[in-house]
């Protein structure tokens, strides 16, 4: 039987249909997560975890840390790393970034983010104390100073700190008017470019020889625009004008402080200011030089009180201006007596002719700072002066080279802001006149001169 070949190459094979699953029902995407959470009591564990976390953050203290400040209010916690620039010694300052957390706590284990801060004039009297405060609260600080009146020794104790840098540099030529106006203008331009908050440290000299007593921030002053003191006075008034113009016209956040007479450690020994004059002269057994009849009045605040006020102003939400000073009032004769009591009861007084345009009275009204900043000075004169005397004694008798940086500045400052100082008087006239003591209610005065 013969075989038969069957060619099947062209025969089509049956095609089966591809498998197609049924479309998912839309409500399953909602039901499946719910079923997952309900299985094995997962939802219960979620709520337990939330409750434990809430309990921990509500009961345990925040890890946010700040420098310990006696009699101070808590500063707002910063929600992002910020940079600050303060320009001190008759200049300005500002902060980069202004995002704040008005309340609440930082999660456990997280620390307050430090600030990057530039302090111009940071090796000077007030600036170096501000640097100490900023470093102590954990910020990184860059000091820019030309050492015209500042001293490297004021910040040497920070040299080993990785969060501290020192740059020797002039922002402008060391002329009073140019420093106040050009330096302020430069810093305002920088604040505008980077969106910074700007702090201007102005002065009570903007009030000139005031006809209003005590001086409030709304008083426009009584200044001789062509007098021997006008370079400094008008320079500061112009700086305030520029600051407010940038605030209104360019939207720059600004703060203005009007600083009254300040004293404390690290002052230049021969800077021509009344407190440093008296202290240095008494230590050197020289007569205390008093200009005029010694009845001029001034107010004196200790440097730590000023730094506290500047910090609160910078971290607050009020533009100012704010008077920052001690509202007590002393004549120069009364001040001289306090110096005699502190250093040398036998110190002599030498009267000299008064300088032109020397203000007769100077006393701040700090009601605005009390109400809006919660600030007032705490250190009375008889408590603060011995700390300054101790510093001067060590510098005068310990290392005479430290006096040199201030010698150049004396010639420039004397004509613009000669200090008025006066001899001692009866002891009962100065009893209890330091602000912050119980006797202040009865006497309420403290006096100084620039």
Coordinates of C-alpha atoms in Angstrom, one line a residue, residues 148 176 270-272 406-418:
X148 CA 40.8 102.5 64.2
X176 CA 33.0 110.7 61.1
X270 CA 42.0 107.6 75.9
X271 CA 38.9 108.0 73.7
X272 CA 37.8 111.3 75.3
X406 CA 43.0 104.7 70.7
X407 CA 45.6 107.5 70.6
X408 CA 45.0 108.3 67.0
X409 CA 41.2 108.5 67.5
X410 CA 41.4 111.2 70.2
X411 CA 42.4 113.9 67.8
X412 CA 39.4 113.2 65.5
X413 CA 36.8 112.9 68.3
X414 CA 37.8 115.8 70.5
X415 CA 36.5 118.5 68.3
X416 CA 33.3 116.8 67.5
X417 CA 32.2 115.4 70.8
X418 CA 34.3 116.7 73.7

